[in-house]
mmCIF file of C-alpha atoms and ligand atoms in Angstrom:
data_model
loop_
_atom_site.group_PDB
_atom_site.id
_atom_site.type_symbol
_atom_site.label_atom_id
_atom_site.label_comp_id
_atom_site.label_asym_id
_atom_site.label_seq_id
_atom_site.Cartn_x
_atom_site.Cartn_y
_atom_site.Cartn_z
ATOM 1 C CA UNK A 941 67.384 172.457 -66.028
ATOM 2 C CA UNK A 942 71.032 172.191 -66.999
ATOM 3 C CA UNK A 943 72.468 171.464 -69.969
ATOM 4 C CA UNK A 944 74.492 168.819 -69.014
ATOM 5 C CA UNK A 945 75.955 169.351 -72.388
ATOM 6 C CA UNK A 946 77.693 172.460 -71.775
ATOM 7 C CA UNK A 947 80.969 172.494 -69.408
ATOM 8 C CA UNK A 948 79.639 173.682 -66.491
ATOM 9 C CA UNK A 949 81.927 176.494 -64.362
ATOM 10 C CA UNK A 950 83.713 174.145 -61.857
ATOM 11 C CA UNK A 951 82.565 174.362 -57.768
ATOM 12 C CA UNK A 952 84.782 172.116 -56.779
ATOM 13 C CA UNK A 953 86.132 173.078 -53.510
ATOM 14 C CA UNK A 954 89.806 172.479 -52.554
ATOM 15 C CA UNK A 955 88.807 169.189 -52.021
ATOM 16 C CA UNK A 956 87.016 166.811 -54.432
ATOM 17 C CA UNK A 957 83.668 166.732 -54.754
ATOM 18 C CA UNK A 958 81.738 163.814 -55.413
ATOM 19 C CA UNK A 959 78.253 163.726 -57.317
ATOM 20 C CA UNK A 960 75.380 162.602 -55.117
ATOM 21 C CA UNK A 961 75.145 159.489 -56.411
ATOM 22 C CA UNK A 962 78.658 159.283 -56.016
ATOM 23 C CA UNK A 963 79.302 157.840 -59.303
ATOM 24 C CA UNK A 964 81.484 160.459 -60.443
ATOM 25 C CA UNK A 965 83.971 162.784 -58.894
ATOM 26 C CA UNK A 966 86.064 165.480 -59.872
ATOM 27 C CA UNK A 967 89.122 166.456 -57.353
ATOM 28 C CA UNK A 968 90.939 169.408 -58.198
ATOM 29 C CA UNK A 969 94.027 170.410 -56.297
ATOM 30 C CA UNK A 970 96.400 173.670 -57.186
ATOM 31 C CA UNK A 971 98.480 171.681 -59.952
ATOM 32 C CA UNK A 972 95.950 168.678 -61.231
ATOM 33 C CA UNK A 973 92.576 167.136 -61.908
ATOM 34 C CA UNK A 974 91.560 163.534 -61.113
ATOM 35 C CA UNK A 975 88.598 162.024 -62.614
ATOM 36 C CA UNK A 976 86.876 159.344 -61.020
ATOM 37 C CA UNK A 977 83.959 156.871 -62.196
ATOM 38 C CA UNK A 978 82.431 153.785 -59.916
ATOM 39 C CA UNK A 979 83.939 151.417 -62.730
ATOM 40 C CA UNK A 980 87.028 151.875 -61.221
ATOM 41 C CA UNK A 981 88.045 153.941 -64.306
ATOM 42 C CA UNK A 982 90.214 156.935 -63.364
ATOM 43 C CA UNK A 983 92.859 160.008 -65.108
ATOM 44 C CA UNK A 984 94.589 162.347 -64.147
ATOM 45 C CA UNK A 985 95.677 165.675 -65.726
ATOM 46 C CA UNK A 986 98.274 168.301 -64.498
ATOM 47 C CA UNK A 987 96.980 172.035 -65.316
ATOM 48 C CA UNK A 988 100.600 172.537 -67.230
ATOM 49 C CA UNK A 989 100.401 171.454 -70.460
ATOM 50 C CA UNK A 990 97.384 169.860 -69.932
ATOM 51 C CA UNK A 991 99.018 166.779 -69.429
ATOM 52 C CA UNK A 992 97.162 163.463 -68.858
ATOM 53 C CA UNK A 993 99.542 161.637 -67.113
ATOM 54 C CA UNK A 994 97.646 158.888 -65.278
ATOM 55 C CA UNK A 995 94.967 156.558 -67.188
ATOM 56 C CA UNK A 996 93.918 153.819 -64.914
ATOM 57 C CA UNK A 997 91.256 151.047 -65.453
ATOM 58 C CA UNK A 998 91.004 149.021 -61.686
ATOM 59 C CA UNK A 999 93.968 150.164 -60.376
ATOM 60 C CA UNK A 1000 95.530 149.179 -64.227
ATOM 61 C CA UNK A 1001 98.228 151.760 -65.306
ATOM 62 C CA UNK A 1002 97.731 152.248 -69.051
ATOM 63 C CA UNK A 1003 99.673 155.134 -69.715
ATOM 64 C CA UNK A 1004 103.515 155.118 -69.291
ATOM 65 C CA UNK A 1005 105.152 157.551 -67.408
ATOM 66 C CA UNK A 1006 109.335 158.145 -66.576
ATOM 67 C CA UNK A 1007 110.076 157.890 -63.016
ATOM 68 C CA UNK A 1008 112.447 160.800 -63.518
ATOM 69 C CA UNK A 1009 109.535 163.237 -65.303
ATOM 70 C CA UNK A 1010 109.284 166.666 -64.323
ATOM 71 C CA UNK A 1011 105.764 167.041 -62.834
ATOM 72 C CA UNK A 1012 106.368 170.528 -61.358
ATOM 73 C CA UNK A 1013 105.989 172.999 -64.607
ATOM 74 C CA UNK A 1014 109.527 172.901 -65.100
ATOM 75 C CA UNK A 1015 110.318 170.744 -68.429
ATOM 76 C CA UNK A 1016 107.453 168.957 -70.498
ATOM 77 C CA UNK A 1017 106.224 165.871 -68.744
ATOM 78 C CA UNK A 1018 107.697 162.626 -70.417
ATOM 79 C CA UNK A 1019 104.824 160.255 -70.794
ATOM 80 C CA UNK A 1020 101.472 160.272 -70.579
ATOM 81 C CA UNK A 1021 99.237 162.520 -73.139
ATOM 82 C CA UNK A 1022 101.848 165.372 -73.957
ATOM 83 C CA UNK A 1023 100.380 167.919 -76.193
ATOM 84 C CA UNK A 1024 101.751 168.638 -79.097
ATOM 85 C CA UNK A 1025 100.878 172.499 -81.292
ATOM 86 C CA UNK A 1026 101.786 174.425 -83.240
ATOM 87 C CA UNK A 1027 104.642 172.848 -84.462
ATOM 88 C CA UNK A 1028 105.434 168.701 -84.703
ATOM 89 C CA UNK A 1029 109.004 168.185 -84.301
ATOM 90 C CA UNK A 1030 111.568 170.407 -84.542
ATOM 91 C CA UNK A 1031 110.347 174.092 -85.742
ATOM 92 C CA UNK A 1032 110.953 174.133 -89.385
ATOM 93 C CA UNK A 1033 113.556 177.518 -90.289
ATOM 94 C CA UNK A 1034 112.055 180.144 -92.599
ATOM 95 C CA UNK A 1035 108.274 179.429 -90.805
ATOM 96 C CA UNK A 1036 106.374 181.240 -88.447
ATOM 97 C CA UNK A 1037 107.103 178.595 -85.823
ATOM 98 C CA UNK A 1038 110.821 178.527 -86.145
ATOM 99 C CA UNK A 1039 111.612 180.288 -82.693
ATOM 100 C CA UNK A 1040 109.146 177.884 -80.963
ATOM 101 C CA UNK A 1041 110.755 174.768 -78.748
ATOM 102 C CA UNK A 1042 110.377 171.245 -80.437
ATOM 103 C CA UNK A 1043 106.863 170.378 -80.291
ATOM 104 C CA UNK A 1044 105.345 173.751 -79.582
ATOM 105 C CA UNK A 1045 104.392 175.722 -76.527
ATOM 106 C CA UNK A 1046 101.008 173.584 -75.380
ATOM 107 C CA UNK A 1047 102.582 170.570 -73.189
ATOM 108 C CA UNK A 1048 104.862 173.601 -71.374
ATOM 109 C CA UNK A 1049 102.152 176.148 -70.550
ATOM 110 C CA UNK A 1050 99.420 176.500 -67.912
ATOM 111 C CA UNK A 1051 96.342 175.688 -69.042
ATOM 112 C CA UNK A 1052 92.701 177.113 -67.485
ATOM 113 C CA UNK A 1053 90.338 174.341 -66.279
ATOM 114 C CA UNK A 1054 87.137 175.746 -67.901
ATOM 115 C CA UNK A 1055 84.849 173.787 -66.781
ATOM 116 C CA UNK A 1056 82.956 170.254 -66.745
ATOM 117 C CA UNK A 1057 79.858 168.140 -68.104
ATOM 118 C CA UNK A 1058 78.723 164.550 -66.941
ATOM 119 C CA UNK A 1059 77.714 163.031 -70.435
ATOM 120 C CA UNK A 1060 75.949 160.146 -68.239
ATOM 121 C CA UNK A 1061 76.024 158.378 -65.033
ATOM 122 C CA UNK A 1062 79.522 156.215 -66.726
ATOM 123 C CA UNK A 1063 81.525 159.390 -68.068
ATOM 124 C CA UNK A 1064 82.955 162.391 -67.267
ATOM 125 C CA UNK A 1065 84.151 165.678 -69.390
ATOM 126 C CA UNK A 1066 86.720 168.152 -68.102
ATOM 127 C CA UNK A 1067 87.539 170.984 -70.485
ATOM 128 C CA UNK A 1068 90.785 173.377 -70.426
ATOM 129 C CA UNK A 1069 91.527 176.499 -72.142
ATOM 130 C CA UNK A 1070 94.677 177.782 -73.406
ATOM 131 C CA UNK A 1071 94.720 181.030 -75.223
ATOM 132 C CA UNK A 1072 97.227 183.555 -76.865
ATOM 133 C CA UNK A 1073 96.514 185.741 -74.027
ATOM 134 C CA UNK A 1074 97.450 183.114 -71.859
ATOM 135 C CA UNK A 1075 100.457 182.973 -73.059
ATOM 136 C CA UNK A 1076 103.792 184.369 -71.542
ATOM 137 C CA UNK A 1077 105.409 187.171 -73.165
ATOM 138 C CA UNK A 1078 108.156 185.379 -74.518
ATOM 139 C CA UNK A 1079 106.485 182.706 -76.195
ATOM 140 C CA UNK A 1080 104.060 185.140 -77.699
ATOM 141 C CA UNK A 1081 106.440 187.071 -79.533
ATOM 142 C CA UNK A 1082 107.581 184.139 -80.690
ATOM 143 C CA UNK A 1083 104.307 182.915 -82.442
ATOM 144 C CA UNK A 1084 102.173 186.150 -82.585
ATOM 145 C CA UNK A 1085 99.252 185.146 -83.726
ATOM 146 C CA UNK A 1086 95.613 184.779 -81.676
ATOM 147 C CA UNK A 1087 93.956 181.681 -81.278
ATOM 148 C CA UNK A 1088 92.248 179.665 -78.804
ATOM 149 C CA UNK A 1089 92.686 176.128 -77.574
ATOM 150 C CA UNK A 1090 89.751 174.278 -76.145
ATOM 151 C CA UNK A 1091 90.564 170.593 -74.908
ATOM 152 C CA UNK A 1092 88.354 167.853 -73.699
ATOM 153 C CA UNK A 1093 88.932 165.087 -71.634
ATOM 154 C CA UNK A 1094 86.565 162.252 -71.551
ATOM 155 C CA UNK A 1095 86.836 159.110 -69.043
ATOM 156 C CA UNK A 1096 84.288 156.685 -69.059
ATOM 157 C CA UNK A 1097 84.477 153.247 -68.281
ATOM 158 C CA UNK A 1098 86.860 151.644 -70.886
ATOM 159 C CA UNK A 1099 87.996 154.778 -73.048
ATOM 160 C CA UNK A 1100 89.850 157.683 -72.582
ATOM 161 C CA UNK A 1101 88.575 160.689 -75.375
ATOM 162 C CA UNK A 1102 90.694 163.549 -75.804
ATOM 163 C CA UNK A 1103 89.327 166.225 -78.409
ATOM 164 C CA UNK A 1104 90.748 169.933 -79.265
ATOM 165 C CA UNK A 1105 89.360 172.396 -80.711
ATOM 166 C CA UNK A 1106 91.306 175.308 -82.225
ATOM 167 C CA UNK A 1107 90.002 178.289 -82.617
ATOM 168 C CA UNK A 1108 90.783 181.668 -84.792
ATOM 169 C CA UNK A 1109 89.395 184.709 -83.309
ATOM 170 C CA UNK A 1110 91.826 186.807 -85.202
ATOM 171 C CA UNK A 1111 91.765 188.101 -88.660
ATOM 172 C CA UNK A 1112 95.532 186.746 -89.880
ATOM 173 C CA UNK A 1113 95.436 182.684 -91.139
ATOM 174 C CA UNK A 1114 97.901 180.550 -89.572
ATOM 175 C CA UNK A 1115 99.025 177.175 -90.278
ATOM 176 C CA UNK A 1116 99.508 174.430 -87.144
ATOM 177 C CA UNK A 1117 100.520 170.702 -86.746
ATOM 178 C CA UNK A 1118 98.819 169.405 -83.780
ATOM 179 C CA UNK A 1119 99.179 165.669 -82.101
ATOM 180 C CA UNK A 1120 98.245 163.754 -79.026
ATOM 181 C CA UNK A 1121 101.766 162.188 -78.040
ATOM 182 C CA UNK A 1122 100.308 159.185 -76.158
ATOM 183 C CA UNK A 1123 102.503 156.703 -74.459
ATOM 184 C CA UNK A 1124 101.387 153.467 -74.359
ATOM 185 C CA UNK A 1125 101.738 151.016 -71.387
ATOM 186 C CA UNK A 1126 102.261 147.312 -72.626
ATOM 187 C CA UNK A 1127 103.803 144.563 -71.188
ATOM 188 C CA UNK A 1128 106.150 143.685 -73.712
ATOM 189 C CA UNK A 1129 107.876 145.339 -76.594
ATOM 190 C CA UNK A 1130 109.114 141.694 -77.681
ATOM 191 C CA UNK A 1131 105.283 140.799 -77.706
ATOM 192 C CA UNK A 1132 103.879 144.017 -79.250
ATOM 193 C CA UNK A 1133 102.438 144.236 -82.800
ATOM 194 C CA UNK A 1134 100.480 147.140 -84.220
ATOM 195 C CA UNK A 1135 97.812 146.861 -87.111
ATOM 196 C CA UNK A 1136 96.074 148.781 -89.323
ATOM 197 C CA UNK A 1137 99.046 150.885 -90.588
ATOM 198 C CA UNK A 1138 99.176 148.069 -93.238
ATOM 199 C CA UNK A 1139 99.560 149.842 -97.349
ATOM 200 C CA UNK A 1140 100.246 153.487 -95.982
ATOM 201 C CA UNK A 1141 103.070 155.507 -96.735
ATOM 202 C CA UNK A 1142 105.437 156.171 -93.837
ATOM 203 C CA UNK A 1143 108.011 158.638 -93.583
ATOM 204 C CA UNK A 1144 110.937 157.139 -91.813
ATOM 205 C CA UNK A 1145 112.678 159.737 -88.939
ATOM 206 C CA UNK A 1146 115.801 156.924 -88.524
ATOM 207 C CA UNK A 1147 115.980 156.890 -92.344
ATOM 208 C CA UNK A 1148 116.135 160.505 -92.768
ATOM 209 C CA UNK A 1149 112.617 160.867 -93.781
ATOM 210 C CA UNK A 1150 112.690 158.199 -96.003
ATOM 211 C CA UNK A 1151 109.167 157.330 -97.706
ATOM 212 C CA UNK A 1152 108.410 153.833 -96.968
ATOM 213 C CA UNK A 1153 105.149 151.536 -98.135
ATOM 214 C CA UNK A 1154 104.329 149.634 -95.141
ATOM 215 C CA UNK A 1155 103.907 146.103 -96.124
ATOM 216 C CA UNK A 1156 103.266 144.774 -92.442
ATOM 217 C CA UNK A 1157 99.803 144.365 -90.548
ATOM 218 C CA UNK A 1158 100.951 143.294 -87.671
ATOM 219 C CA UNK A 1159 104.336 145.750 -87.052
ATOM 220 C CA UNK A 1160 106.790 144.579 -84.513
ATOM 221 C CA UNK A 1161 109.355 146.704 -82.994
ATOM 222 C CA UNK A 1162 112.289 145.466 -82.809
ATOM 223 C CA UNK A 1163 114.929 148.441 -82.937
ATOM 224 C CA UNK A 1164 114.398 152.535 -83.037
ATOM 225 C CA UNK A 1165 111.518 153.317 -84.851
ATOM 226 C CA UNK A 1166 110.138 156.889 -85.461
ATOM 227 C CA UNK A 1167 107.635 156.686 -88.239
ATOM 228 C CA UNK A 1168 105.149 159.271 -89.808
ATOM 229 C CA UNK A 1169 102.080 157.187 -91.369
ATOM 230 C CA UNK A 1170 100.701 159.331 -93.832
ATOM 231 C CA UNK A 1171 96.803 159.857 -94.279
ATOM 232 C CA UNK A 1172 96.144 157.129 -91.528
ATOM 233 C CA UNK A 1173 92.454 155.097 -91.514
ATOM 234 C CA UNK A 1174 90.444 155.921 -88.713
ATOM 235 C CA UNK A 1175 91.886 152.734 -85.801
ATOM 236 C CA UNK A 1176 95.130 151.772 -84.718
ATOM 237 C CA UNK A 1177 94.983 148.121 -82.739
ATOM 238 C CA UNK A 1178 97.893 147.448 -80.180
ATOM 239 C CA UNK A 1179 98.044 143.668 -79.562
ATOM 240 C CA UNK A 1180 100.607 142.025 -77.265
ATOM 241 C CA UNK A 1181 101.246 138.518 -78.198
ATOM 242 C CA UNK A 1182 97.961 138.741 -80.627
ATOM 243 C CA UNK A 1183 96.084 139.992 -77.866
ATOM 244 C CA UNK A 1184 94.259 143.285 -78.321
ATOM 245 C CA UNK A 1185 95.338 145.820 -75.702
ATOM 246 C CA UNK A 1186 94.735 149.142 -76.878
ATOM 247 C CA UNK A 1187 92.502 150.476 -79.904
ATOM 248 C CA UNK A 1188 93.374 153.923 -81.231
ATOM 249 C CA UNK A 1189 90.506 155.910 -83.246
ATOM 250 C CA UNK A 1190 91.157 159.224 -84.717
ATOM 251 C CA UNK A 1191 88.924 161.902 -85.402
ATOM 252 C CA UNK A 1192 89.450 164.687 -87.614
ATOM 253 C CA UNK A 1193 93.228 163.907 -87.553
ATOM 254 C CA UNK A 1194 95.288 162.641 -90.580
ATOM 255 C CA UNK A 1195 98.683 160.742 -89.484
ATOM 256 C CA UNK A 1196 100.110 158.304 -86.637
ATOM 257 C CA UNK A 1197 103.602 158.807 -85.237
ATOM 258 C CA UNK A 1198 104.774 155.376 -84.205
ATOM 259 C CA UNK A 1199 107.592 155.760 -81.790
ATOM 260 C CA UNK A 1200 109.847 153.628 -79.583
ATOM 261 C CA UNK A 1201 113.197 154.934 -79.156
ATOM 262 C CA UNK A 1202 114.567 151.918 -77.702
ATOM 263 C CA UNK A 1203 117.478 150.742 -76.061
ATOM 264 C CA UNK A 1204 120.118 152.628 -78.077
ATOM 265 C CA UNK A 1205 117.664 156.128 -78.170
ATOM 266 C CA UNK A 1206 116.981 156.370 -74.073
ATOM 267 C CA UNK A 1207 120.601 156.604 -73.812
ATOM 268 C CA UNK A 1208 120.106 160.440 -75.358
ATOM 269 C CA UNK A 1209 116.963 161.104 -73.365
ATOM 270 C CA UNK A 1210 118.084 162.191 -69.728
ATOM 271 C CA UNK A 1211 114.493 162.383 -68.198
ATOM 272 C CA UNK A 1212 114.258 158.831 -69.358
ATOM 273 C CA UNK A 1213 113.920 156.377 -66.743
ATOM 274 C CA UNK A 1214 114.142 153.491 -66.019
ATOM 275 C CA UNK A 1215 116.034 152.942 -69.707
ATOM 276 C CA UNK A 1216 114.636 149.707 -69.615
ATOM 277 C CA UNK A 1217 111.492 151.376 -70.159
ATOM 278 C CA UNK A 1218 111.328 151.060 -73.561
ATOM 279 C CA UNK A 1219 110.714 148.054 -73.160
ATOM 280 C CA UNK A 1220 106.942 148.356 -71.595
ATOM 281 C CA UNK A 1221 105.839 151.203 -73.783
ATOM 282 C CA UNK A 1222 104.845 152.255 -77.550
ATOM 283 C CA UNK A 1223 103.939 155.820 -78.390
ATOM 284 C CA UNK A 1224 100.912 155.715 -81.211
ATOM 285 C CA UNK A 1225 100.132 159.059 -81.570
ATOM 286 C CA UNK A 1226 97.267 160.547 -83.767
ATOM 287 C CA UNK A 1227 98.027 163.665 -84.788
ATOM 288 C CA UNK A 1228 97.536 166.198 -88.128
ATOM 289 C CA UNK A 1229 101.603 166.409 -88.500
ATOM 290 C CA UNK A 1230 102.467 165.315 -92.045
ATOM 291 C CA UNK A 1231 101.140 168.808 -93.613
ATOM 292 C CA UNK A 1232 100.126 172.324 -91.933
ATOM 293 C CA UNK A 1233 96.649 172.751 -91.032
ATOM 294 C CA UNK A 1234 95.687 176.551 -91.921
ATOM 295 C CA UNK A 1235 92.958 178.043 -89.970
ATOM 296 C CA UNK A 1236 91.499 181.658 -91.502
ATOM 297 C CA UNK A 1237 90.344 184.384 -89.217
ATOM 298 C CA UNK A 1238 87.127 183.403 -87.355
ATOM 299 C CA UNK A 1239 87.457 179.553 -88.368
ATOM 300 C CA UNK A 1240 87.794 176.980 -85.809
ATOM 301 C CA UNK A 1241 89.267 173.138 -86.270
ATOM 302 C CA UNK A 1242 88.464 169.946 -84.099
ATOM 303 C CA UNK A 1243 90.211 166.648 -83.816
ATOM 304 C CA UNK A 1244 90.758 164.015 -81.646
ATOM 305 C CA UNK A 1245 91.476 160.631 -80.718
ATOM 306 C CA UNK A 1246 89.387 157.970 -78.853
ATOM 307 C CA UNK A 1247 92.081 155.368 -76.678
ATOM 308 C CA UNK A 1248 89.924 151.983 -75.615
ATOM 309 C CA UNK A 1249 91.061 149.644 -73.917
ATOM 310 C CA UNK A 1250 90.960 145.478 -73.807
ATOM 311 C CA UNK A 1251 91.089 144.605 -70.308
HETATM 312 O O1 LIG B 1440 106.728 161.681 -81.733
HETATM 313 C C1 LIG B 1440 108.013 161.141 -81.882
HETATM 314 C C2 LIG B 1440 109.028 162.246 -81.651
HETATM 315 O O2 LIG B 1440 108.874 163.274 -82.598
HETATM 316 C C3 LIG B 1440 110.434 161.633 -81.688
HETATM 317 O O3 LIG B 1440 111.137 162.031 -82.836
HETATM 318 C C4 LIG B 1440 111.066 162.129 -80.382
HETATM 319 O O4 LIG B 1440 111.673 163.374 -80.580
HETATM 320 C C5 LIG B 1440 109.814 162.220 -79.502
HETATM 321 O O5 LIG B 1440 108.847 162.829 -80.348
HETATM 322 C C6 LIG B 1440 109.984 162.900 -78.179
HETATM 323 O O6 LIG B 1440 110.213 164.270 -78.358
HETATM 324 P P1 LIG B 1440 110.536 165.147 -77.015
HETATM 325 O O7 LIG B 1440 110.648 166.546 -77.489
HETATM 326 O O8 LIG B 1440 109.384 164.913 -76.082
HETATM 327 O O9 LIG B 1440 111.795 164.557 -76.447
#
């Protein structure tokens, strides 16, 4: 009997394969993986960086992706379900991090596809690996320590689950941030309002870190806004003219970067297209980001973040 439980080693063939009932399929080609589920649910997820960059619901497109992205390995994808360890942000000098690019190495390596696991006939699991050994020389002697990456991706019929787990096998501690950079689809930006950020503490990245009580629980944007909420609840609702769109529940994760860098910020950002893109997107990203998490030898850490969506 198999554990359905367990990712099971992939036999996909070049082609996809599709489950004898075909309820589910999994189509792997050199550089991606599409899931597939009869709801009409599907995602997509490029091997480099791991990178969801397609989360559609009936042909819906909930995830926002630049037309000008680089999907070929060579920059970070912009959109989608970036990645985002060991380091949030620019690397901090005088830390272990501080030769690493602005959000870390995971959204610009190759990851492994490890494997896969129907949870039922309505969901699928994919799981990829990225490990220190993985790694390319460079980066490694950049951040030398060992560690393991684990990530699952979970479609089923109206959520999208993404979960990592981060692993220790070594004997030194090190200390991470790590954050699911989700963008958003929405119709609107002149519509949106986020809740349940309401009371927190924010630290303002347009105010130079400014600490900030949020006093709002129903946040329009309105101009640049780059926002660290502090020790987050659990849900995040997206609403577009009151309308629910998107709920966003964390796991294991402490803080939500709200970002939009609107009209005056996608001037700076080249692969950035169309500029009037800001308009139809909000990144709400749940991430540990505010603090360093420290892992000791042999530990391991999991987090994640559940994205439904109100159709
Ligand atoms: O998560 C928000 C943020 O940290 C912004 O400050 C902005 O830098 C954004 O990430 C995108 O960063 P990237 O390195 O992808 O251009």
């Amino acid at each position: 009997m198999v554990d359905k439980k367990k990712p099971q080693p992939l036999t996909v063939p070049s082609a996809s394969a599709t489950e004898p009932d075909g309820h589910i399929s999994i189509a792997q080609t050199s550089d991606r993986v599409t899931l597939s589920l009869r709801s009409g649910a599907t995602a997509t997820i490029l091997l480099y960086g791991a990178t969801i960059i397609s989360w559609k619901i009936n042909s819906k497109e909930l995830l926002w992706l630049s037309t000008a992205s680089s999907l070929d390995g060579s920059k970070p994808v912009r959109g989608g379900i970036p990645l985002v360890f060991p380091v949030f942000g620019p690397p901090p000098a005088g830390t272990p991090v501080e030769k690493l690019a602005q959000h870390g190495f995971a959204r610009s390596s190759r990851w492994e596809l490890m494997g896969r696991s129907e949870e039922s006939d309505e969901s699928v699991r994919v799981d990829f690996g990225l490990s220190s050994e993985g790694l390319d020389d460079e980066t490694k002697a950049k951040w030398p320590y060992t560690f393991g990456l684990l990530y699952s991706v979970t479609l089923t019929k109206e959520t999208l689950e993404t979960k990592m787990v981060v692993q220790n096998p070594g004997e030194e501690t090190f200390d991470f941030n790590i954050l699911f950079h989700t963008y958003l689809r929405i119709p609107d930006i002149t519509k949106l309002t986020v809740s349940g950020l309401s009371g927190l503490t924010y630290r303002d990245k347009t105010q130079n870190h400014a600490e900030i009580t949020e006093s709002s629980d129903a946040i329009a944007i309105t101009s640049q806004t780059d926002r660290v909420y502090v020790s987050a609840p659990g849900s995040v609702i997206v609403s577009s003219d009151g309308a629910p769109l998107f709920t966003v529940t964390k796991e294991g994760l402490n803080d939500v970067v709200l970002w939009n860098p609107y009209e005056d910020g996608v001037e700076k950002i080249e692969d950035w297209e169309p500029k009037e893109g800001y308009k139809e997107m909000v990144c709400v990203e749940a991430g540990s980001v505010a603090g360093w998490q420290s892992l000791e030898g042999g530990a391991a850490w999991e987090g994640g973040v559940v994205h439904k969506a109100h159709l």
